[in-house]
PDB file of C-alpha atoms and ligand atoms in Angstrom:
ATOM      1  CA  MET A  16     -27.411 -13.296  31.380  1.00  0.00           C
ATOM      2  CA  ARG A  17     -24.598 -11.831  29.238  1.00  0.00           C
ATOM      3  CA  ARG A  18     -22.545 -14.399  27.368  1.00  0.00           C
ATOM      4  CA  PRO A  19     -18.829 -13.585  27.675  1.00  0.00           C
ATOM      5  CA  ILE A  20     -17.286 -12.441  24.399  1.00  0.00           C
ATOM      6  CA  LEU A  21     -13.538 -12.754  23.827  1.00  0.00           C
ATOM      7  CA  ALA A  22     -12.303 -11.062  20.669  1.00  0.00           C
ATOM      8  CA  ALA A  23      -8.909 -11.090  18.963  1.00  0.00           C
ATOM      9  CA  ASN A  24      -7.831  -7.921  17.190  1.00  0.00           C
ATOM     10  CA  TRP A  25      -4.888  -8.891  15.025  1.00  0.00           C
ATOM     11  CA  LYS A  26      -4.358  -5.332  13.748  1.00  0.00           C
ATOM     12  CA  MET A  27      -1.875  -5.271  10.824  1.00  0.00           C
ATOM     13  CA  TYR A  28      -0.268  -8.607  11.661  1.00  0.00           C
ATOM     14  CA  LYS A  29      -0.259 -11.999   9.905  1.00  0.00           C
ATOM     15  CA  THR A  30      -0.231 -13.001   6.266  1.00  0.00           C
ATOM     16  CA  THR A  31      -2.847 -15.499   5.101  1.00  0.00           C
ATOM     17  CA  ALA A  32      -0.428 -18.394   5.669  1.00  0.00           C
ATOM     18  CA  GLU A  33       0.331 -17.149   9.186  1.00  0.00           C
ATOM     19  CA  ALA A  34      -3.386 -16.772   9.878  1.00  0.00           C
ATOM     20  CA  GLU A  35      -3.998 -20.366   8.807  1.00  0.00           C
ATOM     21  CA  ALA A  36      -1.115 -21.617  10.929  1.00  0.00           C
ATOM     22  CA  PHE A  37      -2.647 -19.810  13.930  1.00  0.00           C
ATOM     23  CA  LEU A  38      -6.023 -21.477  13.370  1.00  0.00           C
ATOM     24  CA  GLU A  39      -4.465 -24.923  13.033  1.00  0.00           C
ATOM     25  CA  ARG A  40      -3.161 -24.576  16.561  1.00  0.00           C
ATOM     26  CA  PHE A  41      -5.904 -22.447  18.095  1.00  0.00           C
ATOM     27  CA  LEU A  42      -9.141 -24.136  17.019  1.00  0.00           C
ATOM     28  CA  PRO A  43      -8.501 -27.578  18.563  1.00  0.00           C
ATOM     29  CA  GLN A  44      -7.643 -25.916  21.878  1.00  0.00           C
ATOM     30  CA  VAL A  45     -10.962 -24.063  22.124  1.00  0.00           C
ATOM     31  CA  ALA A  46     -13.334 -26.559  20.510  1.00  0.00           C
ATOM     32  CA  GLY A  47     -14.649 -27.725  23.863  1.00  0.00           C
ATOM     33  CA  VAL A  48     -14.760 -24.422  25.736  1.00  0.00           C
ATOM     34  CA  PRO A  49     -18.386 -23.870  26.756  1.00  0.00           C
ATOM     35  CA  ASP A  50     -20.464 -20.727  27.263  1.00  0.00           C
ATOM     36  CA  VAL A  51     -18.225 -18.135  25.669  1.00  0.00           C
ATOM     37  CA  GLU A  52     -18.360 -16.417  22.326  1.00  0.00           C
ATOM     38  CA  VAL A  53     -15.032 -16.219  20.502  1.00  0.00           C
ATOM     39  CA  VAL A  54     -14.358 -13.702  17.737  1.00  0.00           C
ATOM     40  CA  ILE A  55     -11.316 -13.221  15.507  1.00  0.00           C
ATOM     41  CA  ALA A  56     -10.663  -9.991  13.585  1.00  0.00           C
ATOM     42  CA  PRO A  57      -7.854 -10.625  11.078  1.00  0.00           C
ATOM     43  CA  PRO A  58      -6.697  -8.016   8.561  1.00  0.00           C
ATOM     44  CA  TYR A  59      -8.979  -7.554   5.535  1.00  0.00           C
ATOM     45  CA  THR A  60      -6.589  -9.598   3.390  1.00  0.00           C
ATOM     46  CA  SER A  61      -7.176 -12.739   5.471  1.00  0.00           C
ATOM     47  CA  LEU A  62     -10.925 -12.384   6.036  1.00  0.00           C
ATOM     48  CA  ASP A  63     -11.899 -14.733   3.241  1.00  0.00           C
ATOM     49  CA  ARG A  64      -9.392 -17.464   4.128  1.00  0.00           C
ATOM     50  CA  VAL A  65     -10.025 -17.242   7.874  1.00  0.00           C
ATOM     51  CA  GLY A  66     -13.798 -17.102   7.319  1.00  0.00           C
ATOM     52  CA  ARG A  67     -13.682 -20.330   5.292  1.00  0.00           C
ATOM     53  CA  ARG A  68     -11.642 -22.043   7.993  1.00  0.00           C
ATOM     54  CA  LEU A  69     -14.027 -20.855  10.738  1.00  0.00           C
ATOM     55  CA  ALA A  70     -17.155 -22.055   8.926  1.00  0.00           C
ATOM     56  CA  GLY A  71     -18.724 -24.751  11.052  1.00  0.00           C
ATOM     57  CA  SER A  72     -16.674 -23.773  14.117  1.00  0.00           C
ATOM     58  CA  LYS A  73     -18.028 -21.765  17.030  1.00  0.00           C
ATOM     59  CA  VAL A  74     -15.622 -18.904  16.338  1.00  0.00           C
ATOM     60  CA  ALA A  75     -17.073 -15.820  14.656  1.00  0.00           C
ATOM     61  CA  LEU A  76     -15.350 -13.701  12.031  1.00  0.00           C
ATOM     62  CA  ALA A  77     -14.931  -9.943  12.491  1.00  0.00           C
ATOM     63  CA  ALA A  78     -13.476  -7.064  10.496  1.00  0.00           C
ATOM     64  CA  GLN A  79     -11.286  -4.376  12.046  1.00  0.00           C
ATOM     65  CA  ASN A  80     -12.951  -1.500  10.218  1.00  0.00           C
ATOM     66  CA  VAL A  81     -15.619  -0.641   7.642  1.00  0.00           C
ATOM     67  CA  SER A  82     -16.526   2.226   5.378  1.00  0.00           C
ATOM     68  CA  PRO A  83     -19.428   4.399   6.477  1.00  0.00           C
ATOM     69  CA  GLN A  84     -20.503   4.499   2.814  1.00  0.00           C
ATOM     70  CA  ALA A  85     -22.709   1.876   1.187  1.00  0.00           C
ATOM     71  CA  GLU A  86     -20.771   1.865  -2.106  1.00  0.00           C
ATOM     72  CA  GLY A  87     -19.222   4.210  -4.626  1.00  0.00           C
ATOM     73  CA  ALA A  88     -15.979   5.845  -5.682  1.00  0.00           C
ATOM     74  CA  PHE A  89     -14.112   5.458  -2.377  1.00  0.00           C
ATOM     75  CA  THR A  90     -10.741   4.000  -3.305  1.00  0.00           C
ATOM     76  CA  GLY A  91      -9.380   1.591  -0.738  1.00  0.00           C
ATOM     77  CA  GLU A  92     -12.567   1.367   1.297  1.00  0.00           C
ATOM     78  CA  VAL A  93     -14.566  -1.773   2.158  1.00  0.00           C
ATOM     79  CA  SER A  94     -18.329  -1.662   2.694  1.00  0.00           C
ATOM     80  CA  ALA A  95     -20.471  -3.442   5.265  1.00  0.00           C
ATOM     81  CA  ARG A  96     -22.147  -5.434   2.485  1.00  0.00           C
ATOM     82  CA  MET A  97     -18.739  -6.707   1.346  1.00  0.00           C
ATOM     83  CA  LEU A  98     -18.044  -7.832   4.909  1.00  0.00           C
ATOM     84  CA  VAL A  99     -21.348  -9.698   5.005  1.00  0.00           C
ATOM     85  CA  ASP A 100     -20.298 -11.369   1.768  1.00  0.00           C
ATOM     86  CA  LEU A 101     -17.196 -12.727   3.531  1.00  0.00           C
ATOM     87  CA  GLY A 102     -19.164 -14.002   6.506  1.00  0.00           C
ATOM     88  CA  CYS A 103     -18.326 -11.294   9.061  1.00  0.00           C
ATOM     89  CA  ARG A 104     -20.640 -11.251  12.028  1.00  0.00           C
ATOM     90  CA  TYR A 105     -18.846  -8.429  13.887  1.00  0.00           C
ATOM     91  CA  ALA A 106     -16.693  -5.415  13.031  1.00  0.00           C
ATOM     92  CA  ILE A 107     -14.593  -3.202  15.277  1.00  0.00           C
ATOM     93  CA  VAL A 108     -15.215   0.543  14.980  1.00  0.00           C
ATOM     94  CA  GLY A 109     -13.727   3.499  16.812  1.00  0.00           C
ATOM     95  CA  HIS A 110     -10.559   1.720  17.894  1.00  0.00           C
ATOM     96  CA  SER A 111      -8.234   4.230  19.536  1.00  0.00           C
ATOM     97  CA  GLU A 112      -5.616   3.639  16.826  1.00  0.00           C
ATOM     98  CA  ARG A 113      -8.149   4.709  14.203  1.00  0.00           C
ATOM     99  CA  ARG A 114      -9.161   7.680  16.308  1.00  0.00           C
ATOM    100  CA  ALA A 115      -5.575   8.793  17.011  1.00  0.00           C
ATOM    101  CA  LEU A 116      -3.745   7.841  13.798  1.00  0.00           C
ATOM    102  CA  PHE A 117      -6.491   8.240  11.205  1.00  0.00           C
ATOM    103  CA  GLY A 118      -8.400  11.144  12.695  1.00  0.00           C
ATOM    104  CA  GLU A 119     -11.688   9.311  13.168  1.00  0.00           C
ATOM    105  CA  LYS A 120     -14.164  11.257  15.250  1.00  0.00           C
ATOM    106  CA  ASP A 121     -17.311  10.103  17.002  1.00  0.00           C
ATOM    107  CA  ASP A 122     -19.561  11.135  14.107  1.00  0.00           C
ATOM    108  CA  VAL A 123     -17.653   8.874  11.686  1.00  0.00           C
ATOM    109  CA  VAL A 124     -17.669   6.033  14.231  1.00  0.00           C
ATOM    110  CA  ALA A 125     -21.437   6.516  14.551  1.00  0.00           C
ATOM    111  CA  ARG A 126     -21.920   6.320  10.790  1.00  0.00           C
ATOM    112  CA  LYS A 127     -19.810   3.178  10.616  1.00  0.00           C
ATOM    113  CA  ALA A 128     -21.814   1.545  13.411  1.00  0.00           C
ATOM    114  CA  GLY A 129     -25.010   2.527  11.611  1.00  0.00           C
ATOM    115  CA  ALA A 130     -23.741   1.090   8.307  1.00  0.00           C
ATOM    116  CA  LEU A 131     -22.864  -2.198  10.020  1.00  0.00           C
ATOM    117  CA  LEU A 132     -26.221  -2.576  11.717  1.00  0.00           C
ATOM    118  CA  GLY A 133     -27.921  -1.731   8.432  1.00  0.00           C
ATOM    119  CA  ALA A 134     -26.114  -4.692   6.863  1.00  0.00           C
ATOM    120  CA  GLY A 135     -26.761  -7.035   9.797  1.00  0.00           C
ATOM    121  CA  ILE A 136     -23.264  -6.952  11.335  1.00  0.00           C
ATOM    122  CA  ARG A 137     -22.791  -6.324  15.044  1.00  0.00           C
ATOM    123  CA  PRO A 138     -20.484  -3.398  15.794  1.00  0.00           C
ATOM    124  CA  ILE A 139     -17.839  -3.608  18.510  1.00  0.00           C
ATOM    125  CA  VAL A 140     -17.647   0.094  19.393  1.00  0.00           C
ATOM    126  CA  CYS A 141     -14.463   1.148  21.212  1.00  0.00           C
ATOM    127  CA  VAL A 142     -14.230   4.022  23.661  1.00  0.00           C
ATOM    128  CA  GLY A 143     -11.576   5.009  26.163  1.00  0.00           C
ATOM    129  CA  GLU A 144      -9.662   7.896  27.653  1.00  0.00           C
ATOM    130  CA  THR A 145      -6.008   8.818  27.169  1.00  0.00           C
ATOM    131  CA  LEU A 146      -3.581   9.008  30.075  1.00  0.00           C
ATOM    132  CA  GLU A 147      -3.652  12.788  29.880  1.00  0.00           C
ATOM    133  CA  GLN A 148      -7.446  12.812  30.118  1.00  0.00           C
ATOM    134  CA  ARG A 149      -7.417  10.395  33.065  1.00  0.00           C
ATOM    135  CA  GLU A 150      -4.797  12.403  34.928  1.00  0.00           C
ATOM    136  CA  ALA A 151      -6.804  15.574  34.325  1.00  0.00           C
ATOM    137  CA  GLY A 152      -9.842  13.891  35.939  1.00  0.00           C
ATOM    138  CA  ARG A 153     -11.747  13.884  32.665  1.00  0.00           C
ATOM    139  CA  THR A 154     -12.290  10.127  32.219  1.00  0.00           C
ATOM    140  CA  PHE A 155     -16.049  10.097  32.739  1.00  0.00           C
ATOM    141  CA  GLU A 156     -16.627  13.248  30.724  1.00  0.00           C
ATOM    142  CA  VAL A 157     -14.689  11.724  27.799  1.00  0.00           C
ATOM    143  CA  LEU A 158     -16.512   8.396  28.046  1.00  0.00           C
ATOM    144  CA  ARG A 159     -19.890  10.127  28.232  1.00  0.00           C
ATOM    145  CA  GLU A 160     -19.100  12.137  25.112  1.00  0.00           C
ATOM    146  CA  GLN A 161     -17.728   9.143  23.169  1.00  0.00           C
ATOM    147  CA  VAL A 162     -20.707   6.943  23.987  1.00  0.00           C
ATOM    148  CA  ALA A 163     -23.231   9.637  23.074  1.00  0.00           C
ATOM    149  CA  GLY A 164     -21.415  10.490  19.837  1.00  0.00           C
ATOM    150  CA  SER A 165     -20.388   7.014  18.696  1.00  0.00           C
ATOM    151  CA  LEU A 166     -23.780   5.409  19.312  1.00  0.00           C
ATOM    152  CA  ALA A 167     -25.793   8.290  17.846  1.00  0.00           C
ATOM    153  CA  GLU A 168     -26.932   6.226  14.860  1.00  0.00           C
ATOM    154  CA  VAL A 169     -27.936   3.098  16.750  1.00  0.00           C
ATOM    155  CA  ALA A 170     -31.724   2.853  16.870  1.00  0.00           C
ATOM    156  CA  PRO A 171     -33.088   2.296  20.402  1.00  0.00           C
ATOM    157  CA  GLU A 172     -34.364  -1.186  19.559  1.00  0.00           C
ATOM    158  CA  ARG A 173     -30.980  -2.281  18.141  1.00  0.00           C
ATOM    159  CA  GLY A 174     -28.920  -1.634  21.281  1.00  0.00           C
ATOM    160  CA  GLU A 175     -28.602  -5.296  22.199  1.00  0.00           C
ATOM    161  CA  GLU A 176     -26.761  -6.028  18.964  1.00  0.00           C
ATOM    162  CA  LEU A 177     -23.900  -3.806  20.055  1.00  0.00           C
ATOM    163  CA  VAL A 178     -20.784  -4.700  21.916  1.00  0.00           C
ATOM    164  CA  LEU A 179     -19.119  -1.777  23.669  1.00  0.00           C
ATOM    165  CA  ALA A 180     -15.377  -2.037  24.320  1.00  0.00           C
ATOM    166  CA  TYR A 181     -13.795   0.024  27.076  1.00  0.00           C
ATOM    167  CA  GLU A 182     -10.176   0.429  26.088  1.00  0.00           C
ATOM    168  CA  PRO A 183      -8.236   2.946  28.147  1.00  0.00           C
ATOM    169  CA  VAL A 184      -5.665   4.209  25.664  1.00  0.00           C
ATOM    170  CA  TRP A 185      -2.926   4.157  28.306  1.00  0.00           C
ATOM    171  CA  ALA A 186      -3.370   0.392  28.665  1.00  0.00           C
ATOM    172  CA  ILE A 187      -3.299  -0.568  24.978  1.00  0.00           C
ATOM    173  CA  GLY A 188      -0.099  -2.281  23.916  1.00  0.00           C
ATOM    174  CA  THR A 189       1.712  -0.858  26.926  1.00  0.00           C
ATOM    175  CA  GLY A 190       1.662  -3.868  29.218  1.00  0.00           C
ATOM    176  CA  ARG A 191      -0.094  -1.616  31.724  1.00  0.00           C
ATOM    177  CA  THR A 192      -3.515  -3.121  32.475  1.00  0.00           C
ATOM    178  CA  ALA A 193      -6.227  -1.243  34.299  1.00  0.00           C
ATOM    179  CA  THR A 194      -6.771  -2.906  37.653  1.00  0.00           C
ATOM    180  CA  PRO A 195     -10.032  -4.872  37.771  1.00  0.00           C
ATOM    181  CA  GLU A 196     -11.415  -2.177  40.090  1.00  0.00           C
ATOM    182  CA  ILE A 197     -10.514   0.713  37.769  1.00  0.00           C
ATOM    183  CA  ALA A 198     -11.959  -1.152  34.808  1.00  0.00           C
ATOM    184  CA  GLN A 199     -15.142  -2.053  36.712  1.00  0.00           C
ATOM    185  CA  GLU A 200     -15.668   1.582  37.715  1.00  0.00           C
ATOM    186  CA  ALA A 201     -15.528   2.636  34.061  1.00  0.00           C
ATOM    187  CA  HIS A 202     -17.712  -0.276  32.948  1.00  0.00           C
ATOM    188  CA  ALA A 203     -20.367   0.555  35.556  1.00  0.00           C
ATOM    189  CA  PHE A 204     -20.347   4.160  34.342  1.00  0.00           C
ATOM    190  CA  LEU A 205     -20.688   2.977  30.734  1.00  0.00           C
ATOM    191  CA  ARG A 206     -23.540   0.654  31.693  1.00  0.00           C
ATOM    192  CA  GLU A 207     -25.399   3.636  33.167  1.00  0.00           C
ATOM    193  CA  ARG A 208     -24.925   5.573  29.939  1.00  0.00           C
ATOM    194  CA  LEU A 209     -26.284   2.572  28.012  1.00  0.00           C
ATOM    195  CA  VAL A 210     -29.301   2.505  30.322  1.00  0.00           C
ATOM    196  CA  ASP A 211     -29.865   6.228  29.635  1.00  0.00           C
ATOM    197  CA  ARG A 212     -29.709   5.540  25.923  1.00  0.00           C
ATOM    198  CA  PHE A 213     -31.373   2.123  25.554  1.00  0.00           C
ATOM    199  CA  GLY A 214     -33.387   1.625  28.732  1.00  0.00           C
ATOM    200  CA  PRO A 215     -33.651  -1.750  30.498  1.00  0.00           C
ATOM    201  CA  SER A 216     -32.272  -3.653  27.488  1.00  0.00           C
ATOM    202  CA  ALA A 217     -28.872  -2.152  28.381  1.00  0.00           C
ATOM    203  CA  ALA A 218     -28.603  -4.908  30.982  1.00  0.00           C
ATOM    204  CA  ARG A 219     -28.120  -7.296  28.059  1.00  0.00           C
ATOM    205  CA  ILE A 220     -25.455  -5.262  26.205  1.00  0.00           C
ATOM    206  CA  ARG A 221     -21.971  -6.684  26.583  1.00  0.00           C
ATOM    207  CA  ILE A 222     -19.093  -4.415  27.568  1.00  0.00           C
ATOM    208  CA  GLN A 223     -15.609  -5.736  26.844  1.00  0.00           C
ATOM    209  CA  TYR A 224     -12.431  -4.559  28.507  1.00  0.00           C
ATOM    210  CA  GLY A 225      -9.364  -4.047  26.322  1.00  0.00           C
ATOM    211  CA  GLY A 226      -5.812  -3.086  27.226  1.00  0.00           C
ATOM    212  CA  SER A 227      -2.969  -5.565  27.759  1.00  0.00           C
ATOM    213  CA  VAL A 228      -5.281  -8.477  28.555  1.00  0.00           C
ATOM    214  CA  LYS A 229      -3.260 -11.651  29.085  1.00  0.00           C
ATOM    215  CA  PRO A 230      -3.894 -15.200  30.310  1.00  0.00           C
ATOM    216  CA  GLU A 231      -2.594 -14.068  33.721  1.00  0.00           C
ATOM    217  CA  ASN A 232      -5.025 -11.180  34.254  1.00  0.00           C
ATOM    218  CA  VAL A 233      -8.152 -12.161  32.321  1.00  0.00           C
ATOM    219  CA  TYR A 234      -9.840 -14.102  35.119  1.00  0.00           C
ATOM    220  CA  ALA A 235      -9.707 -11.248  37.645  1.00  0.00           C
ATOM    221  CA  LEU A 236     -11.023  -8.818  35.042  1.00  0.00           C
ATOM    222  CA  MET A 237     -13.828 -11.153  33.989  1.00  0.00           C
ATOM    223  CA  ALA A 238     -14.832 -11.628  37.627  1.00  0.00           C
ATOM    224  CA  GLN A 239     -16.039  -8.009  37.754  1.00  0.00           C
ATOM    225  CA  PRO A 240     -19.806  -7.648  37.455  1.00  0.00           C
ATOM    226  CA  ASP A 241     -19.858  -5.317  34.440  1.00  0.00           C
ATOM    227  CA  ILE A 242     -16.949  -6.813  32.499  1.00  0.00           C
ATOM    228  CA  ASP A 243     -18.456  -9.152  29.944  1.00  0.00           C
ATOM    229  CA  GLY A 244     -15.507  -9.904  27.743  1.00  0.00           C
ATOM    230  CA  ALA A 245     -12.151  -8.824  26.435  1.00  0.00           C
ATOM    231  CA  LEU A 246     -10.839  -7.258  23.258  1.00  0.00           C
ATOM    232  CA  VAL A 247      -7.304  -8.547  22.947  1.00  0.00           C
ATOM    233  CA  GLY A 248      -4.504  -7.202  20.780  1.00  0.00           C
ATOM    234  CA  GLY A 249      -0.960  -8.437  21.420  1.00  0.00           C
ATOM    235  CA  ALA A 250      -1.796 -11.638  23.305  1.00  0.00           C
ATOM    236  CA  SER A 251      -4.282 -12.695  20.614  1.00  0.00           C
ATOM    237  CA  LEU A 252      -1.486 -13.162  18.075  1.00  0.00           C
ATOM    238  CA  ASP A 253      -0.264 -16.252  19.884  1.00  0.00           C
ATOM    239  CA  PRO A 254      -2.612 -19.258  19.600  1.00  0.00           C
ATOM    240  CA  GLU A 255      -1.677 -20.689  23.006  1.00  0.00           C
ATOM    241  CA  ALA A 256      -2.074 -17.349  24.802  1.00  0.00           C
ATOM    242  CA  PHE A 257      -5.414 -16.540  23.173  1.00  0.00           C
ATOM    243  CA  ALA A 258      -6.686 -20.080  23.837  1.00  0.00           C
ATOM    244  CA  ARG A 259      -5.810 -19.631  27.510  1.00  0.00           C
ATOM    245  CA  ILE A 260      -7.651 -16.298  27.541  1.00  0.00           C
ATOM    246  CA  VAL A 261     -10.716 -17.906  25.966  1.00  0.00           C
ATOM    247  CA  SER A 262     -10.516 -20.643  28.631  1.00  0.00           C
ATOM    248  CA  PHE A 263     -10.399 -18.090  31.458  1.00  0.00           C
ATOM    249  CA  LEU A 264     -13.002 -19.924  33.514  1.00  0.00           C
ATOM    250  CA  ARG A 265     -10.751 -22.957  33.701  1.00  0.00           C
ATOM    251  CA  SER A 266      -7.782 -20.864  34.806  1.00  0.00           C
ATOM    252  CA  GLY A 267      -9.928 -19.377  37.579  1.00  0.00           C
ATOM    253  CA  GLU A 268     -11.009 -22.788  38.777  1.00  0.00           C
ATOM    254  CA  LYS A 269      -7.381 -23.809  39.180  1.00  0.00           C
ATOM    255  CA  ARG A 270      -6.566 -20.942  41.545  1.00  0.00           C
TER     256      ARG A 270
HETATM  257  C1  PEP B  13      -6.363  -3.457  21.309  1.00  0.00           C
HETATM  258  O1  PEP B  13      -5.643  -2.993  20.431  1.00  0.00           O
HETATM  259  O2  PEP B  13      -7.587  -3.479  21.157  1.00  0.00           O
HETATM  260  C2  PEP B  13      -5.704  -3.945  22.513  1.00  0.00           C
HETATM  261  C3  PEP B  13      -6.416  -4.072  23.584  1.00  0.00           C
HETATM  262  O3  PEP B  13      -4.359  -4.231  22.415  1.00  0.00           O
HETATM  263  P1  PEP B  13      -3.423  -4.937  23.565  1.00  0.00           P
HETATM  264  O4  PEP B  13      -4.196  -6.140  24.044  1.00  0.00           O
HETATM  265  O5  PEP B  13      -2.184  -5.280  22.836  1.00  0.00           O
HETATM  266  O6  PEP B  13      -3.244  -3.917  24.624  1.00  0.00           O
END
């Protein structure tokens, strides 16, 4: 019912030449992989080049951020309409690095998600607790608050266009993955919040897991009932590793 969605978040890595070299190796490896949606979010500087290379492939282009503003005197910002112009179908908002390092709060994330939907781009909205919050037993409270705040500007009938990404901050870039059971518990909780907010259509909203996903752990994560995809940082920089992640069903069959 929910098509798996595997997304690469390249963060501030790769020049345009490096991005092209990645695609040369990656695209042939995933051309025949059925029934999954593959998304690549390069830095802004490579969006145009990567978008041109992806045209006609099954891989979708995504941005890593967007301005909440439509246009105007906002030096250094990039609007949703500009992303449409480059062929973006998705954009990541609310990533924990933007929340922690750039002070983005739920209300800004909500405005960004609203701006994207207004332009016809699907937001990948990230939520997740810190280690401190988990150890203090506050995980569900934090997730509840982030979902309510970050999705505040998504109209009820647009819920299905969203992708929610559960990214426990303690698992991002640390090599420490949530166990499939811990991730599933959080995803089931998030699904309930989506049901509260969007009703029965929440059953069709995809929830990705993110946090040190690798070829070796993706299958067990994807086997959980409420894990519908992965948002991948470090391992997505390597074409072979990300191709193996995208082909997770094959790796499972081999076990
Ligand atoms: C991310 O930054 O979204 C992420 C999940 O990173 P990593 O896979 O490197 O933990």
